[in-house]
Short mmCIF file of C-alpha atoms in Angstrom, two decimals:
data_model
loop_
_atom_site.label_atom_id
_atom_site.label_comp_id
_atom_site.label_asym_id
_atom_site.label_seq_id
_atom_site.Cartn_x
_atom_site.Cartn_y
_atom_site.Cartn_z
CA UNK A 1 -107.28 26.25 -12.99
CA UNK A 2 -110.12 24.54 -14.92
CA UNK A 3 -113.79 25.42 -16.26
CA UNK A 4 -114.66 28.61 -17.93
CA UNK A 5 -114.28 32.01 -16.83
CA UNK A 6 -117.01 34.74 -17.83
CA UNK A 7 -116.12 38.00 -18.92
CA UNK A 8 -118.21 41.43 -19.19
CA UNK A 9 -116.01 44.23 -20.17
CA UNK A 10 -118.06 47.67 -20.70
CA UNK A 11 -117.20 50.95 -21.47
CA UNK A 12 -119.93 53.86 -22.54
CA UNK A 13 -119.48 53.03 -26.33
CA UNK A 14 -118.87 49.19 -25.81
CA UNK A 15 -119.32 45.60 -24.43
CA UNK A 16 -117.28 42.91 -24.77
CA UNK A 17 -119.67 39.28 -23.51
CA UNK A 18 -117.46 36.05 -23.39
CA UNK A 19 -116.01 33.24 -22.09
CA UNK A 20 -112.81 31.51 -21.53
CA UNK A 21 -112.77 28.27 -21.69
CA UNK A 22 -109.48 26.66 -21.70
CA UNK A 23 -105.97 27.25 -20.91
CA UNK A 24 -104.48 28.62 -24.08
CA UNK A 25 -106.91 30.90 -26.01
CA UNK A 26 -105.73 32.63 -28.97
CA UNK A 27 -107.68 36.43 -30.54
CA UNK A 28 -107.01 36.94 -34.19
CA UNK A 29 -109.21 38.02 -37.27
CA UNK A 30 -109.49 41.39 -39.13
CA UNK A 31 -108.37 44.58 -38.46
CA UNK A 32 -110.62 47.51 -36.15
CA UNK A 33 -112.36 44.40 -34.69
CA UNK A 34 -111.68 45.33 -31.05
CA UNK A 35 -109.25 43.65 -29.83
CA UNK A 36 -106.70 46.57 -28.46
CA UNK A 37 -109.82 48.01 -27.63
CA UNK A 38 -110.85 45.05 -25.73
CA UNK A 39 -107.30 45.69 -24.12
CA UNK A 40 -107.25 48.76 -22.89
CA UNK A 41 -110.15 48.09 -21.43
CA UNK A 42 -109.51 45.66 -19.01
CA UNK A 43 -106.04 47.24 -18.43
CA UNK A 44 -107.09 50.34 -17.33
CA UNK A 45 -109.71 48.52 -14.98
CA UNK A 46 -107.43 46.60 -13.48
CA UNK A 47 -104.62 49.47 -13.12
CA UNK A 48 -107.40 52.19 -11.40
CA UNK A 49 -110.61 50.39 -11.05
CA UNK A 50 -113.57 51.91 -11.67
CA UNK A 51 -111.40 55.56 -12.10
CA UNK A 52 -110.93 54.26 -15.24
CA UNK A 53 -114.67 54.82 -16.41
CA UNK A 54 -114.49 51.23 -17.73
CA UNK A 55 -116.58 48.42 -15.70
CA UNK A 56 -115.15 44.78 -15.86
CA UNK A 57 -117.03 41.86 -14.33
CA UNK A 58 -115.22 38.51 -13.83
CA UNK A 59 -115.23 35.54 -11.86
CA UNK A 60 -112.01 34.93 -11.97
CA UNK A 61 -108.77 37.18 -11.27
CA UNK A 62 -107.17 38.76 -14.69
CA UNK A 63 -104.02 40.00 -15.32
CA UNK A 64 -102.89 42.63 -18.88
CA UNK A 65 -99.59 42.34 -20.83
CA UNK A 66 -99.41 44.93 -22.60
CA UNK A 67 -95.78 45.39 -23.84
CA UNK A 68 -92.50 45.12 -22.14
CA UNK A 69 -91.91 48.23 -19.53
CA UNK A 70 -88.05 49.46 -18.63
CA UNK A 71 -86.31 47.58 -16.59
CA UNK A 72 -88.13 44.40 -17.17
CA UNK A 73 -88.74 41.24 -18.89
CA UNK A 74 -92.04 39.71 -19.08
CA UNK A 75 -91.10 36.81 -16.48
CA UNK A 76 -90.46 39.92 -14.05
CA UNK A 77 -94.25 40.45 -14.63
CA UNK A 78 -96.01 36.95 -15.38
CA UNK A 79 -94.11 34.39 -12.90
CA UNK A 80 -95.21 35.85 -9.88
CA UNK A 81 -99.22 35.01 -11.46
CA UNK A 82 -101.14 32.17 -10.12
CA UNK A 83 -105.20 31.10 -10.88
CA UNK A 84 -105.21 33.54 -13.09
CA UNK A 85 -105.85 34.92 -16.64
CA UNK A 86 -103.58 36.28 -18.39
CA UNK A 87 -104.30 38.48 -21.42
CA UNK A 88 -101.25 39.10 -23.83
CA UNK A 89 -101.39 42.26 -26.36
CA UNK A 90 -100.09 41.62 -29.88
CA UNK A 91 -96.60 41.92 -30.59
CA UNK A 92 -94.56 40.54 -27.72
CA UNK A 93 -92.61 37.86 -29.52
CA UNK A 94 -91.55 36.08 -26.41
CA UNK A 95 -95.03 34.46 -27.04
CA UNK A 96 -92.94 32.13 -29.31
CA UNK A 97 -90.44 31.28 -27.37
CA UNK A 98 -89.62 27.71 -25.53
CA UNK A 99 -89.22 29.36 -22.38
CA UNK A 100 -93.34 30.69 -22.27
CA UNK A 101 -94.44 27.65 -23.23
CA UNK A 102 -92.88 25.75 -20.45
CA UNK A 103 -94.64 28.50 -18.24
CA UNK A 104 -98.01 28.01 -19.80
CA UNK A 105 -97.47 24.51 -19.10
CA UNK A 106 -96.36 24.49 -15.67
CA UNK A 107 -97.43 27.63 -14.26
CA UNK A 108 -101.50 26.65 -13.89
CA UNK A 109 -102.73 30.05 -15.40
CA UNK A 110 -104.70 30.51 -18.29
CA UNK A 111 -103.58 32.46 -21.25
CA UNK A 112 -105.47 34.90 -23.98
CA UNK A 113 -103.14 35.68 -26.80
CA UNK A 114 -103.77 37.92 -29.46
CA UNK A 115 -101.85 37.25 -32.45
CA UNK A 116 -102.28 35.97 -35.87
CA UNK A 117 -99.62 34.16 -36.49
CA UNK A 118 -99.37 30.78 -34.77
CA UNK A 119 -97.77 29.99 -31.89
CA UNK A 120 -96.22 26.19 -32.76
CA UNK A 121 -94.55 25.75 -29.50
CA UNK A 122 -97.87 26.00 -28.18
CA UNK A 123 -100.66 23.05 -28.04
CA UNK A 124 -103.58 24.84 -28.77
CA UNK A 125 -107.51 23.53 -29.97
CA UNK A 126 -108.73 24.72 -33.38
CA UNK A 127 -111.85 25.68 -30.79
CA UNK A 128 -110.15 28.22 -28.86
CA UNK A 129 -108.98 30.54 -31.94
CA UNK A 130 -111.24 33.25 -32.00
CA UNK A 131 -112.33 36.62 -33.51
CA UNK A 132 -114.09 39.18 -31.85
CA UNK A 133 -117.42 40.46 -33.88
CA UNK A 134 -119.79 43.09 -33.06
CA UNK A 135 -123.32 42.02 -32.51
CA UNK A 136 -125.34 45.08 -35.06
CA UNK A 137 -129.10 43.63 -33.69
CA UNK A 138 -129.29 44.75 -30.19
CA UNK A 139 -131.48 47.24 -29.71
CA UNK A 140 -131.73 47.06 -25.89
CA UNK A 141 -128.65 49.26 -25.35
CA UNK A 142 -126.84 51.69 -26.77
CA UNK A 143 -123.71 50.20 -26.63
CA UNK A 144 -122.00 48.39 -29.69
CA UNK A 145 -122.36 44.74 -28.34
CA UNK A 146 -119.08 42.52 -29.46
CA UNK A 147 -118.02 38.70 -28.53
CA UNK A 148 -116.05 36.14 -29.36
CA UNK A 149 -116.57 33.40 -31.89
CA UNK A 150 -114.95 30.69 -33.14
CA UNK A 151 -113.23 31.21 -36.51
CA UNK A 152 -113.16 27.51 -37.20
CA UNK A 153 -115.69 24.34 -36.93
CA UNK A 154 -114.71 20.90 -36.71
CA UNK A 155 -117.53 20.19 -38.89
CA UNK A 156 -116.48 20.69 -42.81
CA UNK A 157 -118.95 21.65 -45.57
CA UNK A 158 -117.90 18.72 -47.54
CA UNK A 159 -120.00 20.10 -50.74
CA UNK A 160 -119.09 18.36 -53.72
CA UNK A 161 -116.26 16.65 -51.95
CA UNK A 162 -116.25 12.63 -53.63
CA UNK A 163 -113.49 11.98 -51.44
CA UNK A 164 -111.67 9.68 -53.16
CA UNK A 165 -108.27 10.16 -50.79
CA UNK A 166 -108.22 10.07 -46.90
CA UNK A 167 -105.11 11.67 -45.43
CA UNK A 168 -105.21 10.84 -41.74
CA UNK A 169 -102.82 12.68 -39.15
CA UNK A 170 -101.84 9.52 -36.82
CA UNK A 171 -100.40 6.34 -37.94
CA UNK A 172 -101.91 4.27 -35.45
CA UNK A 173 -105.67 4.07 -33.87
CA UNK A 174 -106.84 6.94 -35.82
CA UNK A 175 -105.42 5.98 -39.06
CA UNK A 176 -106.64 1.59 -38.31
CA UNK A 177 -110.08 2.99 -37.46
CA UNK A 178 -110.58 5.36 -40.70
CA UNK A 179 -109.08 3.03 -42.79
CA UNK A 180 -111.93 0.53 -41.80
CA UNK A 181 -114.63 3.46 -41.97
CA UNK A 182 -113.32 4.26 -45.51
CA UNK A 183 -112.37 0.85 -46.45
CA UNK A 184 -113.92 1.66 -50.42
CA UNK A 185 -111.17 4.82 -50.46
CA UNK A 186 -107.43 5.23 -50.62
CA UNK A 187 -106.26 5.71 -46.94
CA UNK A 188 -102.89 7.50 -46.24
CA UNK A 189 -101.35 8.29 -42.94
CA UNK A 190 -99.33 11.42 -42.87
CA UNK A 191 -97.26 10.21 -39.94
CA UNK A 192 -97.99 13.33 -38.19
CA UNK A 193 -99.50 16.76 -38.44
CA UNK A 194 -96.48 19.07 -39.94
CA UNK A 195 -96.22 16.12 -42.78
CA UNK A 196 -99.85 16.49 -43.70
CA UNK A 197 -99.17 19.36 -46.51
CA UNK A 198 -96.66 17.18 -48.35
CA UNK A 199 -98.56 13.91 -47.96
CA UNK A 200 -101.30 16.06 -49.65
CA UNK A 201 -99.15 17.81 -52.49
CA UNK A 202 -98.16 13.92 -53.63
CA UNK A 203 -101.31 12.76 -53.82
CA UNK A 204 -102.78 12.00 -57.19
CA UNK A 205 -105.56 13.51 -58.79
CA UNK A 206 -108.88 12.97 -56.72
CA UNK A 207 -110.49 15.43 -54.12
CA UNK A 208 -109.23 14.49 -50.55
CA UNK A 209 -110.63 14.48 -46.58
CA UNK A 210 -107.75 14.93 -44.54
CA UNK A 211 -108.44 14.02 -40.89
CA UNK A 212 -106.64 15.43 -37.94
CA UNK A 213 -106.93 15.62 -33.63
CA UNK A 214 -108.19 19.11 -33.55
CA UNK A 215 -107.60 19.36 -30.40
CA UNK A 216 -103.67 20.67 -30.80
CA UNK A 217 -104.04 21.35 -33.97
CA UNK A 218 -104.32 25.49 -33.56
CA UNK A 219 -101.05 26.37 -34.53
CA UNK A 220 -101.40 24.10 -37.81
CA UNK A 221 -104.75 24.79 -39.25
CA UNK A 222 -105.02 28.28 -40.93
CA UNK A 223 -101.19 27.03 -42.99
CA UNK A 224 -103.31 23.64 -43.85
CA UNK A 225 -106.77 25.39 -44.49
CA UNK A 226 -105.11 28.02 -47.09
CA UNK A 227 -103.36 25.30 -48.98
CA UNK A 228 -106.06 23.09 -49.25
CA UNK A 229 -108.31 26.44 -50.42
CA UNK A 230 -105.92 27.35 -52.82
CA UNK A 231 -105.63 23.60 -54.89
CA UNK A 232 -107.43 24.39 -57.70
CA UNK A 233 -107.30 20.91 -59.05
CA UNK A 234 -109.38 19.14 -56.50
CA UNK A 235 -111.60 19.77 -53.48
CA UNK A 236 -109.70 19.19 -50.26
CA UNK A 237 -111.75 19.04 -47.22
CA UNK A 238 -109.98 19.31 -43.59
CA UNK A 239 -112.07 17.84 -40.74
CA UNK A 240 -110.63 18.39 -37.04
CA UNK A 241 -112.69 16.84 -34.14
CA UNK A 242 -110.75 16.65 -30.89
CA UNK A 243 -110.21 13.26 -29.37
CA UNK A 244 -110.77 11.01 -32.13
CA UNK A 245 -109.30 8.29 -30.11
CA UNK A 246 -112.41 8.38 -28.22
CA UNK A 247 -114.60 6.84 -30.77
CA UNK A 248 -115.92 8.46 -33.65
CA UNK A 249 -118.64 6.02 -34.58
CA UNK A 250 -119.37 5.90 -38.74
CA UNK A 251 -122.75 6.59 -37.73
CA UNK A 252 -121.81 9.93 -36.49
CA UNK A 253 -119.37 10.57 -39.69
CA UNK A 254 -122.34 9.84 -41.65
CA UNK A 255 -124.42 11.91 -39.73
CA UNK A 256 -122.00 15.17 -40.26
CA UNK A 257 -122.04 14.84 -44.21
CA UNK A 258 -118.94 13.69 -44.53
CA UNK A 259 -120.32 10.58 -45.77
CA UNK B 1 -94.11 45.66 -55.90
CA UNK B 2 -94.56 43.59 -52.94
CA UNK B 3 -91.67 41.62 -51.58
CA UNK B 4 -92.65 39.46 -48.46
CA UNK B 5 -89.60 38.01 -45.90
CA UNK B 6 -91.79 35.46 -44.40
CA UNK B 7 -90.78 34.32 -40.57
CA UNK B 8 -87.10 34.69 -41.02
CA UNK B 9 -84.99 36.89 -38.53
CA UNK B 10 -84.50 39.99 -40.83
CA UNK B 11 -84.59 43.07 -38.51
CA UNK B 12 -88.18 44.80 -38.61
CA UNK B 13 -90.44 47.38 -36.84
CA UNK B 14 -92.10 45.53 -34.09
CA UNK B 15 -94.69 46.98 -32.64
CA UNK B 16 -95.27 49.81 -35.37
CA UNK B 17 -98.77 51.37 -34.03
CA UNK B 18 -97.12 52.67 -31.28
CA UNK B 19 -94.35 54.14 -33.49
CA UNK B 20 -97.41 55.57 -35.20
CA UNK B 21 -99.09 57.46 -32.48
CA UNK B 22 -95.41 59.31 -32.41
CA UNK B 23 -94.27 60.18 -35.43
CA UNK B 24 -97.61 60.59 -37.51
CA UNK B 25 -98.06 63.72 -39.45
CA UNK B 26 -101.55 65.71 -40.03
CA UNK B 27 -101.27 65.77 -43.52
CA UNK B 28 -101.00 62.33 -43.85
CA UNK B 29 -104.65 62.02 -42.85
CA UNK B 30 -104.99 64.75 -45.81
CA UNK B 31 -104.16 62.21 -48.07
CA UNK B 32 -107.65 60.60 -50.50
CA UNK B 33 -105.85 57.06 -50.39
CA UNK B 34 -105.38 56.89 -46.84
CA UNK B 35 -109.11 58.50 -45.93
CA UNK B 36 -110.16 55.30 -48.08
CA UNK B 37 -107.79 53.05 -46.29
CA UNK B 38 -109.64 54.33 -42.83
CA UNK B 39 -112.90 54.37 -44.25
CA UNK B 40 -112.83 50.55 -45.87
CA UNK B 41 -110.96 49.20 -42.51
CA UNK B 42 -112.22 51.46 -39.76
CA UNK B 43 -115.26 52.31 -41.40
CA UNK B 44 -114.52 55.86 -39.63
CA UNK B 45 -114.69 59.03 -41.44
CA UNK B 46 -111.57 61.50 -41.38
CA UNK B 47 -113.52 64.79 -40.71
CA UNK B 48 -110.04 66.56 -40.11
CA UNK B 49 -106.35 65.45 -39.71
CA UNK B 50 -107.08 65.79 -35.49
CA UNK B 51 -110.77 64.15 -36.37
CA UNK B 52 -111.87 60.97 -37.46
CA UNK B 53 -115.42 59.63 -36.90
CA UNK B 54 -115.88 56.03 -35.87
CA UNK B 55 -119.37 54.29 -35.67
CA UNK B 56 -118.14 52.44 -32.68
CA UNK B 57 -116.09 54.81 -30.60
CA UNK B 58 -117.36 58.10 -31.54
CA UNK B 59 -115.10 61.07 -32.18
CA UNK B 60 -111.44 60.02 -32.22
CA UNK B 61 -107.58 61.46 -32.84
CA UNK B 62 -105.66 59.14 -35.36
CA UNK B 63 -104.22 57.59 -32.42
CA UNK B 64 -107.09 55.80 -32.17
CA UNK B 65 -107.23 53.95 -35.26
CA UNK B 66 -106.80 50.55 -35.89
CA UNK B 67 -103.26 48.85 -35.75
CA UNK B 68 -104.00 47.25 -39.18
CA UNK B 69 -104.83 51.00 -40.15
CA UNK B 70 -102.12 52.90 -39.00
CA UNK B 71 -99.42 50.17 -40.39
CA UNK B 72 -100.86 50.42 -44.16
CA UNK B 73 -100.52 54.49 -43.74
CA UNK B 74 -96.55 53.94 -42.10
CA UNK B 75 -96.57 51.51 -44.79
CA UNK B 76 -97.48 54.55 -47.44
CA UNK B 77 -95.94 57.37 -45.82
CA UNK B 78 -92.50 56.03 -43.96
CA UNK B 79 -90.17 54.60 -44.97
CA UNK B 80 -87.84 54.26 -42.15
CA UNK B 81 -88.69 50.85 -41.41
CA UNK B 82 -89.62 47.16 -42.43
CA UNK B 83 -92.99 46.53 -41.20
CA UNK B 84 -94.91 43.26 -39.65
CA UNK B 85 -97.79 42.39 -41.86
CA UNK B 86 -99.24 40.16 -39.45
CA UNK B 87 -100.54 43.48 -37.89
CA UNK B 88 -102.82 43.51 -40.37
CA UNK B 89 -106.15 41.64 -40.84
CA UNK B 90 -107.22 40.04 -44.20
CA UNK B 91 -109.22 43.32 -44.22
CA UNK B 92 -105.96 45.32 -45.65
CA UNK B 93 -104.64 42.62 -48.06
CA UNK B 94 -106.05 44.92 -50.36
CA UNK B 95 -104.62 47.87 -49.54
CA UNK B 96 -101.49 46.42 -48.78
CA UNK B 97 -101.26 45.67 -53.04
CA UNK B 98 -102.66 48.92 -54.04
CA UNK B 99 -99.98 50.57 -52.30
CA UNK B 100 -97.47 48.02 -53.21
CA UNK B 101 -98.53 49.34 -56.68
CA UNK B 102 -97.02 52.53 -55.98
CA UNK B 103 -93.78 51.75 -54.63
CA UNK B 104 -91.52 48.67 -53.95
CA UNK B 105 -92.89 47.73 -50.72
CA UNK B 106 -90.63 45.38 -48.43
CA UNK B 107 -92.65 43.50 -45.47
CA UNK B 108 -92.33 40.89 -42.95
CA UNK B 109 -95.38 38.50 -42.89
CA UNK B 110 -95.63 35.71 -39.41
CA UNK B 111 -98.61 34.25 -41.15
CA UNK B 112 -100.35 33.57 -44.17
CA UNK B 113 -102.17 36.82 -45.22
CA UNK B 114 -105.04 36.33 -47.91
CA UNK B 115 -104.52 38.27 -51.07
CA UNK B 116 -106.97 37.49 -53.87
CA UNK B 117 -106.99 37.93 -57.29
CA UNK B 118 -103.74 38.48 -59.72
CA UNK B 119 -101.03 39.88 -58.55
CA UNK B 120 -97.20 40.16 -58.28
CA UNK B 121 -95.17 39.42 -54.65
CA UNK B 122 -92.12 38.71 -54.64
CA UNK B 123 -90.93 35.70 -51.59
CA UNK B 124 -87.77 37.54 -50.46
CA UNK B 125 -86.55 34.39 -48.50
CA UNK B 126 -86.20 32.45 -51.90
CA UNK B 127 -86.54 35.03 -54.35
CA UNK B 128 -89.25 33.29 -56.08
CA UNK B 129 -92.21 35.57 -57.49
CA UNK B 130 -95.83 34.60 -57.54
CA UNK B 131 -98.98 36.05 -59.08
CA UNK B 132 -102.23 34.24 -57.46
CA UNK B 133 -102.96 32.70 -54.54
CA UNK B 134 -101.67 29.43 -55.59
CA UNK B 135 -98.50 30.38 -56.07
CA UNK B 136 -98.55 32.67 -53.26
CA UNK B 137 -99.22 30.04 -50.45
CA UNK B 138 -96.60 27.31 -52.10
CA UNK B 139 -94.00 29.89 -52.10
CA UNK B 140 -94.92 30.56 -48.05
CA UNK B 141 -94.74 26.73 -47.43
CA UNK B 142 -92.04 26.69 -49.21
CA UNK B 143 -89.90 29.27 -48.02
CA UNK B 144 -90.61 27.97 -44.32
CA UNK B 145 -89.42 24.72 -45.44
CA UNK B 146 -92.87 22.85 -45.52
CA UNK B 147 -92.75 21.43 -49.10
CA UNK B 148 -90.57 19.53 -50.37
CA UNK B 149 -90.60 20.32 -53.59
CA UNK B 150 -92.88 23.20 -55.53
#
């Protein structure tokens, strides 16, 4: 499978507007936002159609795990899938596992997870974490109106940042091509992204940008974002574009504030 | 006080709202500190114990309640069981405290949960205790083995 899927999932008090765009989406974010809701709804669609009361539109074919039934595993129920996507309730731990992450690799689906703690064996964007929020301005219908959005931007409010310290993730391109762009600061490569927190914690005084791919960075960012919020010594900034091998030009650093 | 076994394999209550829907009892919903609870997280009303109003689904049983929601009242009201925390949104971080306040509350957290303010939680899987957020998030990394040193 590739591209985005559209979904429009409606009941008489609801609708749920969005899009998926990549293989590995994960659902998180406060509590009552929708998301069993969300569910139910396009369980109950897909188990008895319109019966249900509920209305789904989607251009694509769906599939709902809800929670493990007698007499069988989750492989009983998600092997047989193909081209299509496949929405996991909270709660079923084999989400974690080695085994389901071999299948999201291999099997071709795509995958909507809803869970807020992170899935490391998993190589998900920063992009395609989500919450679901409820849009309170419509006034063209009468149901409550909720989508997705993304809970984090690659773009950092850099504030008061004077980035004196650059932790970068790589070792190699990223880290030779930052150390150029930066070439007045301290430039430290963490040698990887699960080293990043300690290559912080050393660091001196001085507020820091740390730079990492955010493009499988999902399962690392909300550990990384709550230690660098709670250093009350210095500002640390994260910034996560995806594919910095790509070219990031200082131009467009400048461009983004963090400059 | 709150004592938090963070991502280790202790034995807990895994998918606690639907241990909820069987075992919960009317006058739970009776109770002033859970109506707040639903009113702050829900933002539904508790008209009776069989009647709670939500702005979004109408008229529902407390079945319908949030998952966050129904693990902060199992969290109040039983206690059978270790619960998740990641259930929970940042929403009941809160609550969680307030009724940690009340009782020695034992949890297990997947993730890091945002509590704000002072407070005291204990980090089961080193025994360390920590009282702010600071302290709270090194003793996480820590206890998962992600520092490697406070």
């Amino acid at each position: 499978m590739n591209g985005s899927y559209h979904f429009c999932a409606k009941s008489r008090k609801a609708i749920f507007d969005f899009t998926i765009k990549r293989n590995i989406t994960v659902i998180k974010g406060d509590s009552a936002t929708g998301k069993t809701t969300l569910l139910h709804i396009l369980y109950e669609y897909l188990r008895v159609g319109r019966e249900s009361g509920y209305s789904v539109s989607a251009d694509v074919d769906y599939y709902v795990y809800l929670r493990r039934e007698v007499g069988r595993d989750w492989q009983d129920d998600l092997f047989p899938l193909k081209n299509t996507v496949i929405f996991i309730e909270e709660n079923n731990n084999f989400v974690f596992g080695k085994e389901f992450a071999d299948f999201v690799k291999h099997s071709g689906n795509y995958f909507v997870i809803v869970t807020r703690a992170p899935i490391t064996v998993l190589p998900y964007s920063i992009h395609e974490i989500y919450e679901i929020i409820t849009d309170g301005k419509r006034t063209d219908i009468k149901e409550s109106y909720h989508e997705l959005k993304e809970l984090y931007s690659n773009y950092p409010e850099a504030g008061n940042n004077l980035l004196k310290n650059i932790v970068t993730e790589d070792s190699n391109s990223g880290y030779q091509f930052f150390s150029k762009v930066f070439k007045e600061r301290q430039v430290i490569s963490a040698n990887g992204n699960g080293n990043i927190i300690n290559t912080v914690r050393r660091m001196g005084e001085g507020d820091i940008l740390v730079i990492a791919d955010g493009a499988a960075f999902g399962a690392m960012i909300e550990k990384c974002l709550e230690f660098f919020g709670s250093e009350d010594n210095r500002r640390i900034t994260g910034w996560f574009p995806e594919e910095i091998r790509k070219g990031i030009c200082a131009k467009c650093v400048k461009n983004h504030g963090i400059l | 006080m709150l004592k938090i076994w963070y991502n280790t394999g202790i034995e807990y209550l895994n998918d606690a709202p639907a241990y909820f829907d069987n075992v919960y009892e009317d006058e739970w919903l009776e109770d002033d500190l859970v109506k707040e609870m639903i009113r702050d997280v829900d933002h539904s009303e508790v008209l009776t114990p069989h009647i709670i109003e939500s702005p979004v689904l109408g008229a529902i049983t407390p079945r319908e309640l949030s998952g966050g929601v129904k693990v902060l009242i199992l969290m109040l009201k039983d206690d059978s069981f270790i619960y998740n925390m990641s259930n929970c949104g940042n929403n009941c971080a809160k609550w969680v405290l307030k009724i940690a306040e009340k009782k020695d509350l034992t949890v297990f957290l997947r993730h890091i949960m945002r509590f704000e303010g002072e407070f005291e939680i204990q980090i089961m899987n080193t025994g360390r205790i920590v009282h702010n957020r600071s302290e709270y998030v090194r003793g996480l990394l820590e206890a998962e083995g992600m520092l490697d040193e406070w």
